[in-house]
Tab-separated table of C-alpha atoms and ligand atoms in Angstrom:
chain	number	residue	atom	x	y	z
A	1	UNK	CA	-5.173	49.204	19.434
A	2	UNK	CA	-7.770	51.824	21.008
A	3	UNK	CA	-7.486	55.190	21.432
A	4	UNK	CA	-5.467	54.864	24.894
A	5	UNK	CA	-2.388	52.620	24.116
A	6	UNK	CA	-4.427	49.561	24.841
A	7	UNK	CA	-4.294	46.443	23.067
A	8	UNK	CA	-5.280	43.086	24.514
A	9	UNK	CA	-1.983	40.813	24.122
A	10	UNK	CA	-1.427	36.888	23.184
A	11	UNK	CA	0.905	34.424	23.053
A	12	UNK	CA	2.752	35.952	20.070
A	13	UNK	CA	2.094	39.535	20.692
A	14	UNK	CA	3.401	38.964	24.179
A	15	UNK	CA	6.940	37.608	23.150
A	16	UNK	CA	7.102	41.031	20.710
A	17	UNK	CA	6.420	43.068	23.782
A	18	UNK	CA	8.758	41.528	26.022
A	19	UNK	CA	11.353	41.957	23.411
A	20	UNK	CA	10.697	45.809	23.466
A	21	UNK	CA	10.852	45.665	27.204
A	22	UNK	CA	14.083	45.920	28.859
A	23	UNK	CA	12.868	45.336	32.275
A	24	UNK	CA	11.070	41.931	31.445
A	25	UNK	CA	13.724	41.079	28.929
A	26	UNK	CA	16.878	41.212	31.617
A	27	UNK	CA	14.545	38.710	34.065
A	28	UNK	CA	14.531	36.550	31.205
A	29	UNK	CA	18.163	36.562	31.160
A	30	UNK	CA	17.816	38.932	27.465
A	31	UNK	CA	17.161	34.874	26.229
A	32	UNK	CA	14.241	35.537	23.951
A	33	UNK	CA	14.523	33.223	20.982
A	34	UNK	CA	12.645	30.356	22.834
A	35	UNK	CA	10.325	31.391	25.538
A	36	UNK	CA	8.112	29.019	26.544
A	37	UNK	CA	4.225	30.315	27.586
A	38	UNK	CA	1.378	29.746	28.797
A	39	UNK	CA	-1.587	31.063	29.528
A	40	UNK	CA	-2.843	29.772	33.212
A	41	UNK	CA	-5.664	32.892	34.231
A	42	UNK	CA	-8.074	30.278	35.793
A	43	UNK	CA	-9.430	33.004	38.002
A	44	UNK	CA	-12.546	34.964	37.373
A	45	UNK	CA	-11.114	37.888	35.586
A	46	UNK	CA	-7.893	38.445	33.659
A	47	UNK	CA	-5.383	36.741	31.601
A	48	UNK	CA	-2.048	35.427	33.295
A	49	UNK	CA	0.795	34.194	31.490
A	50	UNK	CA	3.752	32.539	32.822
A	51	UNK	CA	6.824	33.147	30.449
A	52	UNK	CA	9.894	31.013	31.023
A	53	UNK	CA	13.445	31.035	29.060
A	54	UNK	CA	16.660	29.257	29.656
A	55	UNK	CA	17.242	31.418	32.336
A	56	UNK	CA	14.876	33.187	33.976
A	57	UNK	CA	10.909	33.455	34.311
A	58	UNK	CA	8.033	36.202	34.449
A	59	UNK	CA	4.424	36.629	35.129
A	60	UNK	CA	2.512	38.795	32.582
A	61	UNK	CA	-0.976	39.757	34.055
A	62	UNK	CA	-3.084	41.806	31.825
A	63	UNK	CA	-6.290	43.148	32.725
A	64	UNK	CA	-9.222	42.949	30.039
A	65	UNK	CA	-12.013	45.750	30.059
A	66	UNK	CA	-14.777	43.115	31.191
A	67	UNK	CA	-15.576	40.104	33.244
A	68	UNK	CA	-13.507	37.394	31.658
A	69	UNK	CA	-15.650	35.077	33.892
A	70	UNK	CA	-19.352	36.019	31.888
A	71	UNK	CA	-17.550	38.073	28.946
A	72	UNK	CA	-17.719	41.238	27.163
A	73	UNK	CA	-21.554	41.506	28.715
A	74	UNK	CA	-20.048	42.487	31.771
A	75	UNK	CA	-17.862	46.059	31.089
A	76	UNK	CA	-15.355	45.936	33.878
A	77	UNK	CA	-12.668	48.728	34.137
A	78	UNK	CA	-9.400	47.683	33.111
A	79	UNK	CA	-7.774	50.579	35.009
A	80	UNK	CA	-8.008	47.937	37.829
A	81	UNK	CA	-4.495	47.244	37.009
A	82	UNK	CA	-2.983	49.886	38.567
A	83	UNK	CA	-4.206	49.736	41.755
A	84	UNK	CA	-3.278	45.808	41.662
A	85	UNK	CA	0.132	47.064	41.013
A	86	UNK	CA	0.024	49.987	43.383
A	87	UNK	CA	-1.457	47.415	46.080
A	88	UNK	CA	1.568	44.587	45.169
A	89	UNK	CA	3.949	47.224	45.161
A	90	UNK	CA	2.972	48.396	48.750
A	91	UNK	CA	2.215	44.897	50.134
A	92	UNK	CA	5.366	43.364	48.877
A	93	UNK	CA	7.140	46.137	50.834
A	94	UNK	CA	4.958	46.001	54.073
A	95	UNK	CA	5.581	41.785	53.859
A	96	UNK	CA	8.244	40.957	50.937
A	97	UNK	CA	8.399	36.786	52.250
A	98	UNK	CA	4.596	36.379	51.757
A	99	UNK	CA	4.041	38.847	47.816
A	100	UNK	CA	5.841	38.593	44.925
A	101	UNK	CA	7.936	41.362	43.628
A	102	UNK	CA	6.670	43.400	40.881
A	103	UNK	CA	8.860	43.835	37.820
A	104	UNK	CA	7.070	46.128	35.543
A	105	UNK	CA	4.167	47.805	35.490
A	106	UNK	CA	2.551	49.075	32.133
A	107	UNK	CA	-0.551	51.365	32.598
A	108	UNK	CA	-1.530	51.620	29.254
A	109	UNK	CA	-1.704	48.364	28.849
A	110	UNK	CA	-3.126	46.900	31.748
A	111	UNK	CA	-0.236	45.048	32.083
A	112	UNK	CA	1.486	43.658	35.115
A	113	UNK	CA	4.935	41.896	35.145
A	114	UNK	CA	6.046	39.955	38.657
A	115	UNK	CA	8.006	37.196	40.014
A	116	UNK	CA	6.554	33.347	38.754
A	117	UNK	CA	5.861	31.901	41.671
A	118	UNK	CA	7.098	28.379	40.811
A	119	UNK	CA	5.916	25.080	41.261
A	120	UNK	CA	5.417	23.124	43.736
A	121	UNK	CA	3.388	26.330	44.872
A	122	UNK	CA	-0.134	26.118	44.268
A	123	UNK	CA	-3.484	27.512	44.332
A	124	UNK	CA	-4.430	27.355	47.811
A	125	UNK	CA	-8.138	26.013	47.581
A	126	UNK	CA	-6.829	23.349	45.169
A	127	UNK	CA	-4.502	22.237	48.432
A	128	UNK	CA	-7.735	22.273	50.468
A	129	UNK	CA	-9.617	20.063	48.254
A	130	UNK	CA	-6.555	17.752	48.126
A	131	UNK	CA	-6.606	17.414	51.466
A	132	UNK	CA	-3.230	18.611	51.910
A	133	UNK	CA	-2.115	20.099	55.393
A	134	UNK	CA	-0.248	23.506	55.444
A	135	UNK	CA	1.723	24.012	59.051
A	136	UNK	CA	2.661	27.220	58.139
A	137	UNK	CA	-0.510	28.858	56.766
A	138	UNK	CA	-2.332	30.392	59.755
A	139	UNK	CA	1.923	31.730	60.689
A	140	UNK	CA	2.135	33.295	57.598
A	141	UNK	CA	-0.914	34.755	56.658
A	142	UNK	CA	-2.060	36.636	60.005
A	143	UNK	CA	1.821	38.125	59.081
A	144	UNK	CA	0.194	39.216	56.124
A	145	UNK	CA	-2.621	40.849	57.163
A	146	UNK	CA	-0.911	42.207	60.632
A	147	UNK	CA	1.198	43.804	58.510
A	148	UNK	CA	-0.440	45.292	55.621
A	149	UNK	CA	-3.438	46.313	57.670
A	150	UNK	CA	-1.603	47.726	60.400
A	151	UNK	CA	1.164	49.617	58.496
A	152	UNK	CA	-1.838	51.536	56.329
A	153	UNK	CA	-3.830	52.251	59.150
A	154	UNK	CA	-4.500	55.356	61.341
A	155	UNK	CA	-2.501	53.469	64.491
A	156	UNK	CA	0.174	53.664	62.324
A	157	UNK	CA	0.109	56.963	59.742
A	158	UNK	CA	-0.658	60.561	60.131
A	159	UNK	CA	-4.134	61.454	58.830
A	160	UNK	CA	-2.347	63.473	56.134
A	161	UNK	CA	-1.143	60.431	55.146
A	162	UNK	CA	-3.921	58.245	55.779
A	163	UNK	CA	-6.260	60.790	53.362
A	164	UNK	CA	-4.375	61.118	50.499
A	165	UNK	CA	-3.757	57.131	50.250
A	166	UNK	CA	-7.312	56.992	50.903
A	167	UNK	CA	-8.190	59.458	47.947
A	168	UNK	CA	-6.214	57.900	45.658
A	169	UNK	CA	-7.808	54.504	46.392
A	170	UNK	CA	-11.154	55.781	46.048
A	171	UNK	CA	-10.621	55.741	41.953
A	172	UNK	CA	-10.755	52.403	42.444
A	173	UNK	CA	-14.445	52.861	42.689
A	174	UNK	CA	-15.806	50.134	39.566
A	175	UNK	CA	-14.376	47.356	41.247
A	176	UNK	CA	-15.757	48.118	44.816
A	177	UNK	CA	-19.007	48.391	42.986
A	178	UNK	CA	-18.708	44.781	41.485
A	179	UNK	CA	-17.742	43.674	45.184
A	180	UNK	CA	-21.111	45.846	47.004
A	181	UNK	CA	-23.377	44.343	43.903
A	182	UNK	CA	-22.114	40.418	43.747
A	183	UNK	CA	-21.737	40.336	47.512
A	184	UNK	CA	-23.730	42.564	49.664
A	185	UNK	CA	-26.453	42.908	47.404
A	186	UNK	CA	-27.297	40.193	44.769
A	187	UNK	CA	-27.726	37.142	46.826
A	188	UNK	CA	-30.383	39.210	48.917
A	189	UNK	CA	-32.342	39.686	45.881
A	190	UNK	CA	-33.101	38.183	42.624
A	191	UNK	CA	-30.656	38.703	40.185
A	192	UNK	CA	-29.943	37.032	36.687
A	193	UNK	CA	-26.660	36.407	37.635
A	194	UNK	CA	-27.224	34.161	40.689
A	195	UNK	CA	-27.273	30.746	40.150
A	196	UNK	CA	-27.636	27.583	43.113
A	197	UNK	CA	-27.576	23.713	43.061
A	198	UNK	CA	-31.028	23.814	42.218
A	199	UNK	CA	-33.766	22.517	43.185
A	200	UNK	CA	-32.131	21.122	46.337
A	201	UNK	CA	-30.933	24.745	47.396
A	202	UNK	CA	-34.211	26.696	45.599
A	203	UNK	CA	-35.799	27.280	49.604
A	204	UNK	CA	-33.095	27.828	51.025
A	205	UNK	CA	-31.912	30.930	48.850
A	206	UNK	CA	-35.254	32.046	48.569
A	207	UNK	CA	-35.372	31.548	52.247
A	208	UNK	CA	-32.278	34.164	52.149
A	209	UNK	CA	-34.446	37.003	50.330
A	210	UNK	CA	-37.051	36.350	52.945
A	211	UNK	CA	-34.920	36.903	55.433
A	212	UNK	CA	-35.622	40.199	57.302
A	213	UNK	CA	-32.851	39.702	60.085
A	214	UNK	CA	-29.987	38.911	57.901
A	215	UNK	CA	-30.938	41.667	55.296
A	216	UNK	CA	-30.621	43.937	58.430
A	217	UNK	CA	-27.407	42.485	59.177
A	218	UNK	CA	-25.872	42.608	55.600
A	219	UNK	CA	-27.021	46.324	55.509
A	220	UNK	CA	-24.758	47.112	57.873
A	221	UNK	CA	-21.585	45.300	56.714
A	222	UNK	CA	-22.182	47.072	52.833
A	223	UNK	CA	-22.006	50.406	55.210
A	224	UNK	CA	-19.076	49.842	56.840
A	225	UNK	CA	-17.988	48.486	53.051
A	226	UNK	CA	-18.399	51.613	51.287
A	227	UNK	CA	-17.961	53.933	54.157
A	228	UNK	CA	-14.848	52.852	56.180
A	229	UNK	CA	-11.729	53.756	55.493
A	230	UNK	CA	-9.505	51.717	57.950
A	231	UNK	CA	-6.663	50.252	56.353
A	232	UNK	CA	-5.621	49.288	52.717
A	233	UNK	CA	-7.151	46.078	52.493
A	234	UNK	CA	-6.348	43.410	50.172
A	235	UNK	CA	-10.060	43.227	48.825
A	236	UNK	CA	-10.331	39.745	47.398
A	237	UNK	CA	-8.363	37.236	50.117
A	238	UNK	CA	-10.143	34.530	49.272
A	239	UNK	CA	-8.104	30.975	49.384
A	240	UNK	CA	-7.949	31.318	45.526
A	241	UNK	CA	-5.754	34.695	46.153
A	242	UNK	CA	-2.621	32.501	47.731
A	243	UNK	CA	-0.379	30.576	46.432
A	244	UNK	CA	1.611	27.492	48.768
A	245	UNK	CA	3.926	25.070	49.592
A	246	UNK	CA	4.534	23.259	53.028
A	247	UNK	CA	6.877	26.513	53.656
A	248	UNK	CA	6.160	29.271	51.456
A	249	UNK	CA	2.884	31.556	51.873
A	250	UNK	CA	2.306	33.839	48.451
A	251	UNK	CA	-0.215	36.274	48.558
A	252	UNK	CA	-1.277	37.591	44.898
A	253	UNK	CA	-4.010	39.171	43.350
A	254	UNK	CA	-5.324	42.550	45.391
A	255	UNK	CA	-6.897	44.101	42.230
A	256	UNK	CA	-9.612	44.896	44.725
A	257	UNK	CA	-7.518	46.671	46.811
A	258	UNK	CA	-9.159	50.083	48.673
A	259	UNK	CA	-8.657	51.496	52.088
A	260	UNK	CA	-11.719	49.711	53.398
A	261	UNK	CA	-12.297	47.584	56.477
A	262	UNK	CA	-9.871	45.427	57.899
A	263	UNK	CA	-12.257	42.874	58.768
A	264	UNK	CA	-12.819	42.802	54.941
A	265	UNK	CA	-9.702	41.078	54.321
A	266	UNK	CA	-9.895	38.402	57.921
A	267	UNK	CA	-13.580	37.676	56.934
A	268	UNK	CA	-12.389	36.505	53.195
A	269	UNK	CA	-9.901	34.403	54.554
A	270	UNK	CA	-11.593	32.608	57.329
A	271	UNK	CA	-14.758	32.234	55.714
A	272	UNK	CA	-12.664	30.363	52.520
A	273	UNK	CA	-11.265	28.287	55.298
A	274	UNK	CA	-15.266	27.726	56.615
A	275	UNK	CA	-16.449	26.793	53.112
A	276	UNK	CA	-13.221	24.339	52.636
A	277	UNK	CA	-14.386	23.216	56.075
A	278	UNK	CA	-17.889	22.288	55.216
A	279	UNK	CA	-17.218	20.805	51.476
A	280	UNK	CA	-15.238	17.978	52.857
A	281	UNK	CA	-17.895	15.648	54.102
A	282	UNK	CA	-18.648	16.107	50.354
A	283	UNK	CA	-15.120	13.915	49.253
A	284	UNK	CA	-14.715	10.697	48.977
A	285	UNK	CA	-12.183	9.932	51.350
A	286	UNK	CA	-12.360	10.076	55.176
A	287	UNK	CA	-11.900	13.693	56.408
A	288	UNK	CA	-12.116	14.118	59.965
A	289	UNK	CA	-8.591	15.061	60.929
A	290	UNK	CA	-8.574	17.167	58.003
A	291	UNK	CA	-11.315	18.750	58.942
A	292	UNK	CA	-9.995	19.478	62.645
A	293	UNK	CA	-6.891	20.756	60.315
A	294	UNK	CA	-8.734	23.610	59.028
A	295	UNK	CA	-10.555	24.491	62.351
A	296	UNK	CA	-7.073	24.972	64.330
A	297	UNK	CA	-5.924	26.882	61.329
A	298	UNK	CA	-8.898	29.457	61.612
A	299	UNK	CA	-8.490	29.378	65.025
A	300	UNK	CA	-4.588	29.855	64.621
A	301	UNK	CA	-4.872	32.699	61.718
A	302	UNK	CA	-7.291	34.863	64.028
A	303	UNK	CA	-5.027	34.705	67.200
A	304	UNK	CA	-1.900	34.890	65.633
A	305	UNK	CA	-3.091	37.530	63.904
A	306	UNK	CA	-4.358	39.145	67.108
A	307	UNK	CA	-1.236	38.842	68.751
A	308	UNK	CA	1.003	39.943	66.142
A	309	UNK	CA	-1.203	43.017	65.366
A	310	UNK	CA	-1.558	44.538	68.733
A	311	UNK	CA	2.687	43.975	68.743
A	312	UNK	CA	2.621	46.407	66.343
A	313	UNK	CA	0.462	48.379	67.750
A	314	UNK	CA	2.616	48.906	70.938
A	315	UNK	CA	5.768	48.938	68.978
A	316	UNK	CA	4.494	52.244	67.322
A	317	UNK	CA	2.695	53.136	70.226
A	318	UNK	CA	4.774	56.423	70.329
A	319	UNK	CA	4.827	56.632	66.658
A	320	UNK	CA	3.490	59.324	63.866
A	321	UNK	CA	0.248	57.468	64.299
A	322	UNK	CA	-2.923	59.896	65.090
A	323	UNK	CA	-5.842	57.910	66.074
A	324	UNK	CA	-4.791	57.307	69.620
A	325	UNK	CA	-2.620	59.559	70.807
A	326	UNK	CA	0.377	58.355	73.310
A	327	UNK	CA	-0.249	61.707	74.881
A	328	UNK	CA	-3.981	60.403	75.698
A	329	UNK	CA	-3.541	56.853	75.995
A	330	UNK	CA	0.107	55.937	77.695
A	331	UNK	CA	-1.751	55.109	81.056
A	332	UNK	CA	-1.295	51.208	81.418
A	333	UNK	CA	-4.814	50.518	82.221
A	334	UNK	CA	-6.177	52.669	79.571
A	335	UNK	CA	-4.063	51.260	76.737
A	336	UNK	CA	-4.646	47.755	77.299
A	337	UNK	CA	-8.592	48.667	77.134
A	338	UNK	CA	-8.495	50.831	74.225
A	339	UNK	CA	-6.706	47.528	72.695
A	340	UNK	CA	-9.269	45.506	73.637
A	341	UNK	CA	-12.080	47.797	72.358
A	342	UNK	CA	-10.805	48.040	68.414
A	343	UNK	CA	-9.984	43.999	68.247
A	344	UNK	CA	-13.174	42.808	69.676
A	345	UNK	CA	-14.886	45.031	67.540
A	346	UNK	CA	-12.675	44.145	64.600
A	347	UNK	CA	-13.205	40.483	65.449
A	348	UNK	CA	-17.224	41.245	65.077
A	349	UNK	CA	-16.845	42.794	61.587
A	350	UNK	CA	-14.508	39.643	60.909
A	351	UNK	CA	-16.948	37.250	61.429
A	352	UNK	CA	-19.384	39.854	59.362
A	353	UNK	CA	-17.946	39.783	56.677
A	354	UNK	CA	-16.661	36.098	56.380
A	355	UNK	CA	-20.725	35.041	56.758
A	356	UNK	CA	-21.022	36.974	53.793
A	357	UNK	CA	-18.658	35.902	51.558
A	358	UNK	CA	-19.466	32.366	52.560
A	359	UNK	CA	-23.097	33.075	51.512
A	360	UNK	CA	-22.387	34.671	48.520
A	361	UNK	CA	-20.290	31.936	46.873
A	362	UNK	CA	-23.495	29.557	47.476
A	363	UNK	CA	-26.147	31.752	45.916
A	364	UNK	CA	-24.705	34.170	44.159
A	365	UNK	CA	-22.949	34.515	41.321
A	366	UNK	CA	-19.309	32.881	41.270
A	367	UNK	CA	-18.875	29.841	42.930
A	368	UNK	CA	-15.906	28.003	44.194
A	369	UNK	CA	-14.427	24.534	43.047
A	370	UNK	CA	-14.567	23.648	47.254
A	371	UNK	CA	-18.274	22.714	46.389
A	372	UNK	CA	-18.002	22.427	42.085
A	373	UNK	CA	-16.091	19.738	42.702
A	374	UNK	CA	-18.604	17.640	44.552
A	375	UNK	CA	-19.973	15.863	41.541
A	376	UNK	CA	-23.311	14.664	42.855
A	377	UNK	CA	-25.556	17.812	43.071
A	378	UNK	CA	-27.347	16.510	46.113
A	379	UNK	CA	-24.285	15.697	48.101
A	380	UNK	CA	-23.035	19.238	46.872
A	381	UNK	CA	-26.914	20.928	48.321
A	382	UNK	CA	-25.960	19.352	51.865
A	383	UNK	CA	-22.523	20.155	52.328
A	384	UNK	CA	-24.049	23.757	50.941
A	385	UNK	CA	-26.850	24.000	53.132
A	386	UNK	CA	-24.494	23.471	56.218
A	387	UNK	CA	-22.505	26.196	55.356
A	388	UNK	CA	-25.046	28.544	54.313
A	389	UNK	CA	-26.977	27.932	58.008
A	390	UNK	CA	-23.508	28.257	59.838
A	391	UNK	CA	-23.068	31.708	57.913
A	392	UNK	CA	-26.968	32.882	58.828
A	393	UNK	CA	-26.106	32.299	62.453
A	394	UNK	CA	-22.620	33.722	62.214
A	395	UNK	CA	-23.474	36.982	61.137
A	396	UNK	CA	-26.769	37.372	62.518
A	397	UNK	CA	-24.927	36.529	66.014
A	398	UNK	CA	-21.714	37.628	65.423
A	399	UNK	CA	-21.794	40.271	68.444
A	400	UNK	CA	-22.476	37.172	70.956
A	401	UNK	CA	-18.920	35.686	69.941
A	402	UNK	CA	-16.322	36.531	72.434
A	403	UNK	CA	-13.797	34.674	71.394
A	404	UNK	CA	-12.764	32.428	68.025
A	405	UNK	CA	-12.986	29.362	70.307
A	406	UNK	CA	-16.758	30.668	70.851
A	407	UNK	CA	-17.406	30.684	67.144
A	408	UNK	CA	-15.439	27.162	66.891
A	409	UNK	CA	-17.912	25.693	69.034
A	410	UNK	CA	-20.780	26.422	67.052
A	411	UNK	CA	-19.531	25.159	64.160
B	501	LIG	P1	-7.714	36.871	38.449
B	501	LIG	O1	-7.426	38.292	38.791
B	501	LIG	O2	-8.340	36.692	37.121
B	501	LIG	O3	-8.454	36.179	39.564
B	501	LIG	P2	-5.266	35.703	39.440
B	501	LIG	O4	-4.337	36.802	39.832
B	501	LIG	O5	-6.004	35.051	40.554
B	501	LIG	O6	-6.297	36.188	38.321
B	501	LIG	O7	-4.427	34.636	38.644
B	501	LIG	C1	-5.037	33.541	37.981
B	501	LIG	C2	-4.130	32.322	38.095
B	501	LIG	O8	-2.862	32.593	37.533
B	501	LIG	C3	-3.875	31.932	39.531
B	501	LIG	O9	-4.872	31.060	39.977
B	501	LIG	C4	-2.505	31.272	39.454
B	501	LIG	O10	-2.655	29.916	39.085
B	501	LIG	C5	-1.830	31.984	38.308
B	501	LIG	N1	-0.926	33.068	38.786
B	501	LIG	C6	-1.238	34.354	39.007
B	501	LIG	N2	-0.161	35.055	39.418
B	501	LIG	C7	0.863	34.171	39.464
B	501	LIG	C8	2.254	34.289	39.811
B	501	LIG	N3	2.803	35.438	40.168
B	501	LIG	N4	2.998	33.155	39.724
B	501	LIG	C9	2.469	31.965	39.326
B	501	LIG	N5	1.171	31.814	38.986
B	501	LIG	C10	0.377	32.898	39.042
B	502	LIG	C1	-18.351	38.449	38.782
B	502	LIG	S1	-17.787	38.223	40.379
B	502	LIG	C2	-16.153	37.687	40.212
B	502	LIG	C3	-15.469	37.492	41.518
B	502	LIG	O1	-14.171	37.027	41.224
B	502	LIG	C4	-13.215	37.736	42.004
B	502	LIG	O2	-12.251	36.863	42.519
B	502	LIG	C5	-14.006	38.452	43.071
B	502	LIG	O3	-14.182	37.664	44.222
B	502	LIG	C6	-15.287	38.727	42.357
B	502	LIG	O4	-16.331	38.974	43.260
B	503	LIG	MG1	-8.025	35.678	41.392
């Protein structure tokens, strides 16, 4: 145990813990004498356990003081917890049919406890490298972000509100830092950590260093990354942070969460959708309607999301929001402009920032099983290479794009 109450947990230093906690304890039905667990944390950074009883089930999500992806080489705060509980907390109350609930939060520990979100839910990527259609994705997740983003945003709260949310946020600082180094900056340089399918991919990502444009370009979007203070976004909505089934949309995981940009959280999930997109020629099964699958969902999630965004927006036109004042603004003409204005704009920093999380997952340093999985390295390299040109032009041109059918088109 250090100094601060923390001690990592495992298996049988979990089952004590629960048995000293009445809040996990009671969701377990107080059945504690054969708990079944496992440890499932396949993602880059924690350790998850799912605890089930006779009658009843838990998540227990601890947060370890480093990168569990490289190890103790990387220090990582584990303090991250709290704001990933904060975040849930806020998130499941902004949109409780698309976050699980939180049980328990322990901030000594690190420690999270929330709903299990059961089987036949999975991982969404793995669904996307299955093949497997989702008719309610695009539905359910511009819900998500329409919600969250709007509800925590100026259009919505005072700016007495807005700053103090904002400030506490802002202690969130270590993990923006991972996001501004392993995103905006290391793939633009060299860094040990990067890694490619190499040598198929060596020009290209030296081609990415070289690349005086898109380093312009990327400048720009790690500005409006550290500097703008929009909405709370989610921070990490990449298709690895959302758990499905054909009818349920679960969005976990926001240990990244900040009042940042909105287009932040769009650009993660759309350009997950983009690298899905452009792995699948990599399979070995035919693709194509697949592939138009994921294109009409993009397509979908942005105007859905549009739509159901700037419903909120005129729902609370008249409400304790202080950007635009109804005072100012409650001419017809002017409204619908002023409308107009933020979402194109918002659509621009969309695209923005999906390029460059697409590019980063190529080059830099954490990949995603959409390409792993391609077994033959130079299949992998072209599927890549597609992808990492689409990106280039996407945020290099990003301002040209009018609408998503515009962007669709050049894919
Ligand atoms: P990390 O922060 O390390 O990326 P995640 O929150 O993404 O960890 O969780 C890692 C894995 O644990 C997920 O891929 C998922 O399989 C599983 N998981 C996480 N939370 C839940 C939950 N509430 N219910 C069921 N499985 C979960
Ligand atoms: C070391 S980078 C690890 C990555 O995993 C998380 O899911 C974030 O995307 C982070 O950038
Ligand atoms: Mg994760």
């Amino acid at each position: 145990m250090t100094t601060d109450g923390f001690r990592v947990l495992g298996e049988k230093s979990l089952i004590e813990y629960i048995k000293s906690t009445p809040s996990l304890a009671s969701k377990l039905g107080n059945e504690l004498n054969n708990l079944k667990i496992k440890e499932v944390g396949d993602g880059n950074l924690n350790f998850v356990y799912i605890v089930i009883s006779p009658s009843g089930s838990v998540v227990i999500k601890q947060a370890v003081p480093y990168v569990r992806l490289i190890g103790e080489s990387w220090p990582l705060a584990k303090e991250r917890s709290y704001f990933e509980a904060t975040a849930l907390k806020r998130q499941h109350e902004l949109c409780p049919k698309h976050v699980p609930e939180v049980y328990h939060f322990d901030r000594s520990m690190s420690l999270i406890g929330m709903r299990y979100i059961e089987p036949p839910h999975i991982i969404l990527r793995k669904g996307l490298v299955s093949g497997v259609k989702y008719p309610l994705l695009a539905e359910h997740m511009s819900e998500f972000m329409a919600n969250t983003l709007f509800y925590t945003s100026l259009l919505y709260l005072t700016t007495t509100q807005h700053k103090s949310a904002v400030a506490e946020f802002c202690a969130n600082v270590e993990i923006c830092r991972l996001t501004e180094q392993v995103v905006f900056s290391d793939p633009y340089k060299i860094s040990e950590h990067n890694r490619w399918t190499s040598p198929y991919l060596d020009g290209d990502a030296e081609a990415i260093r070289n690349d005086k444009e898109l380093k312009i370009e990327v400048a720009e979007l790690k500005s409006m990354f550290c500097e703008r203070t929009q909405a709370l976004i989610h921070g990490d909505l990449h298709t690895s942070s959302v758990m499905v089934t054909q009818d349920s949309t679960q969005v976990i995981d926001p240990e990244f969460s900040f009042y940042g940009p909105m287009g932040f959280d769009i650009g993660a999930f759309i350009g997950n959708l983009f690298l899905a997109y452009f792995a699948q020629d990599g399979y070995a099964d035919d693709r194509k309607t697949y592939k138009e699958w994921i294109i009409n969902t993009i397509s979908d999630t942005w105007n859905l999301f549009h739509k159901k965004f700037t419903s909120l927006w005129d729902k609370h036109k008249d409400g304790p929001g202080e950007a635009y004042l109804h005072e100012i603004y409650k001419d017809a003409e002017l409204w619908e402009l002023v409308k107009q204005k933020y979402m194109i704009s918002l659509f621009h920093d969309s695209l923005g920032f999906a390029a460059a999380k697409m590019i980063r997952r190529i080059v830099g340093v954490a990949h995603v099983e959409d390409f792993e999985s391609i077994v033959e390295p130079a299949k992998r390299a072209d599927c890549e290479r597609h992808a990492l040109d689409f990106a280039k032009t996407l945020m290099k041109k990003r301002r040209n794009f009018d609408s998503i059918t515009d962007v669709i088109s050049a894919v």
